[in-house]
Structure formats: C-alpha cells, structure tokens
mmCIF file of C-alpha atoms in Angstrom:
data_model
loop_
_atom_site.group_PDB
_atom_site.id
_atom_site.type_symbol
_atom_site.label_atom_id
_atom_site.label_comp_id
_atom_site.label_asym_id
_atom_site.label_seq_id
_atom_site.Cartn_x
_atom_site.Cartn_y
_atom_site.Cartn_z
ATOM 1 C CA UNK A 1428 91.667 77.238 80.019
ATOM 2 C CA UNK A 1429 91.789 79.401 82.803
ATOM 3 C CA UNK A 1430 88.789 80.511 84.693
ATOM 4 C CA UNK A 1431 87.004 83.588 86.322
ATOM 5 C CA UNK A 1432 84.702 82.576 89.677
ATOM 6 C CA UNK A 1433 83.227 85.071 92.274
ATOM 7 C CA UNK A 1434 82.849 84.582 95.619
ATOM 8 C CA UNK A 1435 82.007 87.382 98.710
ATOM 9 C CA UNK A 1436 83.003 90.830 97.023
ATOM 10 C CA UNK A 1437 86.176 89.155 95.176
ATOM 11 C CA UNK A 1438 86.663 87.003 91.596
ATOM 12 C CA UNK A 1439 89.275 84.562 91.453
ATOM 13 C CA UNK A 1440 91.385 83.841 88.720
ATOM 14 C CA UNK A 1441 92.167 79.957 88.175
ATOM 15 C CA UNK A 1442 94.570 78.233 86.099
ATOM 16 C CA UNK A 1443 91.797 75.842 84.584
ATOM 17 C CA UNK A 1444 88.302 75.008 85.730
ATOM 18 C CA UNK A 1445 89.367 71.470 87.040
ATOM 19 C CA UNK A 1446 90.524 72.953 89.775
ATOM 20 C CA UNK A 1447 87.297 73.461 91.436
ATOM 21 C CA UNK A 1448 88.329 70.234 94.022
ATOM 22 C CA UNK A 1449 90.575 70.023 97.024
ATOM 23 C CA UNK A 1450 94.462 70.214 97.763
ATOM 24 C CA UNK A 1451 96.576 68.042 95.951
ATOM 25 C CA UNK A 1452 100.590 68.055 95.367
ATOM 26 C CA UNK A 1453 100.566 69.167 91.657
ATOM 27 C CA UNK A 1454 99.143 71.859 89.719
ATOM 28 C CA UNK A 1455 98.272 74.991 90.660
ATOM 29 C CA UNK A 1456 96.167 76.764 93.427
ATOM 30 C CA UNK A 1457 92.641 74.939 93.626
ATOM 31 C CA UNK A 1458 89.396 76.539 94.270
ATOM 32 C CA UNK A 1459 87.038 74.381 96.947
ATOM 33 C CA UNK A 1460 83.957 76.051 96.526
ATOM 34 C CA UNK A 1461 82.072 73.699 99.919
ATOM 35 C CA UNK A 1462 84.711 76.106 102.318
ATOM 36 C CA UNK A 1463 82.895 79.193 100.936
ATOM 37 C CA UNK A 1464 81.337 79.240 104.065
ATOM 38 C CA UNK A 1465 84.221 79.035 106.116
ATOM 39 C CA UNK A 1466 85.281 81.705 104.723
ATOM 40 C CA UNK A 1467 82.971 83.587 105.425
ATOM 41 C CA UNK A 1468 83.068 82.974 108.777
ATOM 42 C CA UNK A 1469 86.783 83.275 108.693
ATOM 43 C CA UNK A 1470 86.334 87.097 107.191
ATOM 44 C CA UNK A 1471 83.373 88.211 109.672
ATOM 45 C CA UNK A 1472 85.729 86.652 112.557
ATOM 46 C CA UNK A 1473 88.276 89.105 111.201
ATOM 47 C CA UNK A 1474 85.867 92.010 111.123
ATOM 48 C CA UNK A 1475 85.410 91.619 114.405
ATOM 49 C CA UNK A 1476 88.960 91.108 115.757
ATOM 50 C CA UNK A 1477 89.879 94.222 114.011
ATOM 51 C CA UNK A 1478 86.890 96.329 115.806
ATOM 52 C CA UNK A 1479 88.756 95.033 119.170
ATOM 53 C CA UNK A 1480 92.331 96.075 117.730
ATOM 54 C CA UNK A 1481 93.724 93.043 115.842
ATOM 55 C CA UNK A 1482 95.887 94.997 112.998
ATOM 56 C CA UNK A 1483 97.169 91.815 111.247
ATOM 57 C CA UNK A 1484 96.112 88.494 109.399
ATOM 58 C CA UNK A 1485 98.066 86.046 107.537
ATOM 59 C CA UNK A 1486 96.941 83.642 104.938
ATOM 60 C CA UNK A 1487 99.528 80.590 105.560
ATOM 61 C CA UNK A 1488 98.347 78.363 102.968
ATOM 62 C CA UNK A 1489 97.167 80.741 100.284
ATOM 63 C CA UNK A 1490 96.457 78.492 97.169
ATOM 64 C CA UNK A 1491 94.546 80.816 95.260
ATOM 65 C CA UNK A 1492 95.004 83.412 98.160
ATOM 66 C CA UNK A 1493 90.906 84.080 97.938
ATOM 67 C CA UNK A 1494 90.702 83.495 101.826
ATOM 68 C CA UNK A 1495 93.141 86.760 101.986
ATOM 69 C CA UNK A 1496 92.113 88.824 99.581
ATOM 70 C CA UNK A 1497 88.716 88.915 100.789
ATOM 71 C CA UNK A 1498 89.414 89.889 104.011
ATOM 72 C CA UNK A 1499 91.731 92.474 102.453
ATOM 73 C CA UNK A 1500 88.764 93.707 100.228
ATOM 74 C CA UNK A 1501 85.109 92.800 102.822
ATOM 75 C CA UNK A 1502 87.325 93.874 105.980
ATOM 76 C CA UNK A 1503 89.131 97.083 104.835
ATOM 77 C CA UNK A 1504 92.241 98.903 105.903
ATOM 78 C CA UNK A 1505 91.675 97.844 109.101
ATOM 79 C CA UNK A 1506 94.034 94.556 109.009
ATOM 80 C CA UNK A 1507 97.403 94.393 107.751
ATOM 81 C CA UNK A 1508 96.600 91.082 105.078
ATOM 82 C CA UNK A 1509 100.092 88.955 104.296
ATOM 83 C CA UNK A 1510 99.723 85.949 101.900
ATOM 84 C CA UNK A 1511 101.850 82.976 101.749
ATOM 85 C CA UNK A 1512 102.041 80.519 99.418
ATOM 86 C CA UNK A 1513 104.864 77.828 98.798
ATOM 87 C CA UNK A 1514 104.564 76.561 94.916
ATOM 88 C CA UNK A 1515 105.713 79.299 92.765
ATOM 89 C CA UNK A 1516 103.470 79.067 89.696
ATOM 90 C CA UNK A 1517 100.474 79.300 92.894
ATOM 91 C CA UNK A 1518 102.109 82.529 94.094
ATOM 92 C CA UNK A 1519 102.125 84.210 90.803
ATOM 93 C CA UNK A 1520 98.494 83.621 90.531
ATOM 94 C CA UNK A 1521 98.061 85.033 94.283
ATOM 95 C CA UNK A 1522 100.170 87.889 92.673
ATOM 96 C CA UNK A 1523 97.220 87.975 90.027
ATOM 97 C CA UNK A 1524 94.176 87.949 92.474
ATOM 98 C CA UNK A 1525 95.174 90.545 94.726
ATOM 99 C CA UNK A 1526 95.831 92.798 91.262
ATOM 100 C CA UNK A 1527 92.599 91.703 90.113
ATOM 101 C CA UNK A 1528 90.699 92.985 93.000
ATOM 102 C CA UNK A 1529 92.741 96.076 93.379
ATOM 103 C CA UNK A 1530 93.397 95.259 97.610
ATOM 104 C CA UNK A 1531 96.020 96.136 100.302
ATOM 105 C CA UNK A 1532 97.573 92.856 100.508
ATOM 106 C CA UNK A 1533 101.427 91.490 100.178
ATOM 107 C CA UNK A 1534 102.649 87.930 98.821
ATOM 108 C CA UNK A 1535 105.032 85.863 100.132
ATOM 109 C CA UNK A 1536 106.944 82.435 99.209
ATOM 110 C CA UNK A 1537 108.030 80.649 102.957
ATOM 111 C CA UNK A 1538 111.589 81.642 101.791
ATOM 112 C CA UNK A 1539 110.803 85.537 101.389
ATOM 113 C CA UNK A 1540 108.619 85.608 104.728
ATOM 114 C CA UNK A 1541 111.244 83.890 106.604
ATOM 115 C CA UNK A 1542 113.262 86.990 106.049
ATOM 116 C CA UNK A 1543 110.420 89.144 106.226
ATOM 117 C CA UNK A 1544 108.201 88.511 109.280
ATOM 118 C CA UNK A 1545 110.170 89.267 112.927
ATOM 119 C CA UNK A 1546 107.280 89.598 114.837
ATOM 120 C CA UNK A 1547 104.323 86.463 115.257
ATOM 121 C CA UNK A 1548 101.270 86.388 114.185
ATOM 122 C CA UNK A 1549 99.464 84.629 117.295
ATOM 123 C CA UNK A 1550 97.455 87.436 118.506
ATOM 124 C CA UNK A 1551 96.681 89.511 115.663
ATOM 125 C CA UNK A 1552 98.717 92.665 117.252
ATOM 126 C CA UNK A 1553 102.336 93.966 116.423
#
C-alpha cells in the first residue's frame, strides 16, 4: 500500500508504509523519519552556501530523494539540485517525488551520471 508523508514544505511518496525504518539492501527507498532533523540542517546549510555563491548540490544516496527535493523546493532556484540513486525501482519513485512537488531537480542512476557530471561537486561551484 503505498503511502503519502510530509515533511519541511515537501510530501513523499513511499512504496508501502513499512518503510518508515533505515537502509537496507532490498525494497525500495525508505523513509527515516529520526534524520528529519538533519535535514533540516542539511537544507538551511544549503540556504546559506547559496547566499555565498554555491550554485550546486547533489543528493548521492537519494532513496526517496526527500533530502533533494527539499532543498530544490525550501532553497529555490538558487542551487542547481542533481539526485542519484542506484536501485532502479528507488529512482522511479525519486522520478515521482520531484513530479509530486513540482521542483527544479534532475535524477540520475550512477551509470547515467557517470556520463553526465564532468565537473565535481566538492565546493558547490561550477
């Protein structure tokens, strides 16, 4: 059964409501609600960087891809948001969230970004 959560300015489609619990090596993206706060330092850390003239962020271990969507959504054009996630049926729900929340964001699998990204991601600038 899947499952609609909110969290910061975003919802969240998941697969099923069990996923509400940590990383594991099946299924698909989970939902750890106890980060929530991470996140939001994660997305105020980005408002800032961008206010100093960071223009990109990228969400290396998407799961769900919440982390990157709401930085896409909370911290505005400002930052160029990528999204990468590995398992396939986990990047077609990314795929799903960032149409859900109507944001600026792009998805990746590791083999599309390997052909994608040239540049690195260490500073925030390109």
């Amino acid at each position: 059964m899947a499952a609609l959560i909110e969290e910061g300015s975003v919802k969240i489609l998941l697969k099923s409501l069990h996923e509400y619990r940590g990383p594991g090596r099946r299924g698909t993206g989970f939902y750890n609600p106890t980060l929530e706060i991470d996140r939001d330092l994660t997305v105020a850390f980005c408002a800032h960087a961008a206010r100093e003239g960071a223009c990109a962020f990228l969400d290396g271990l998407a799961a769900t891809g919440i982390r990157g969507i709401r930085i896409a959504k909370e911290v505005g054009e400002n930052l160029e948001v990528d999204i990468n996630e590995r398992k396939p049926e986990s990047y077609e729900l990314v795929k799903k969230n960032i149409a859900l929340n109507g944001v600026k964001a792009r998805a990746f699998t590791p083999l599309r970004a390997m052909f994608f990204f040239t540049s690195s991601y260490d500073s925030g600038l390109r």
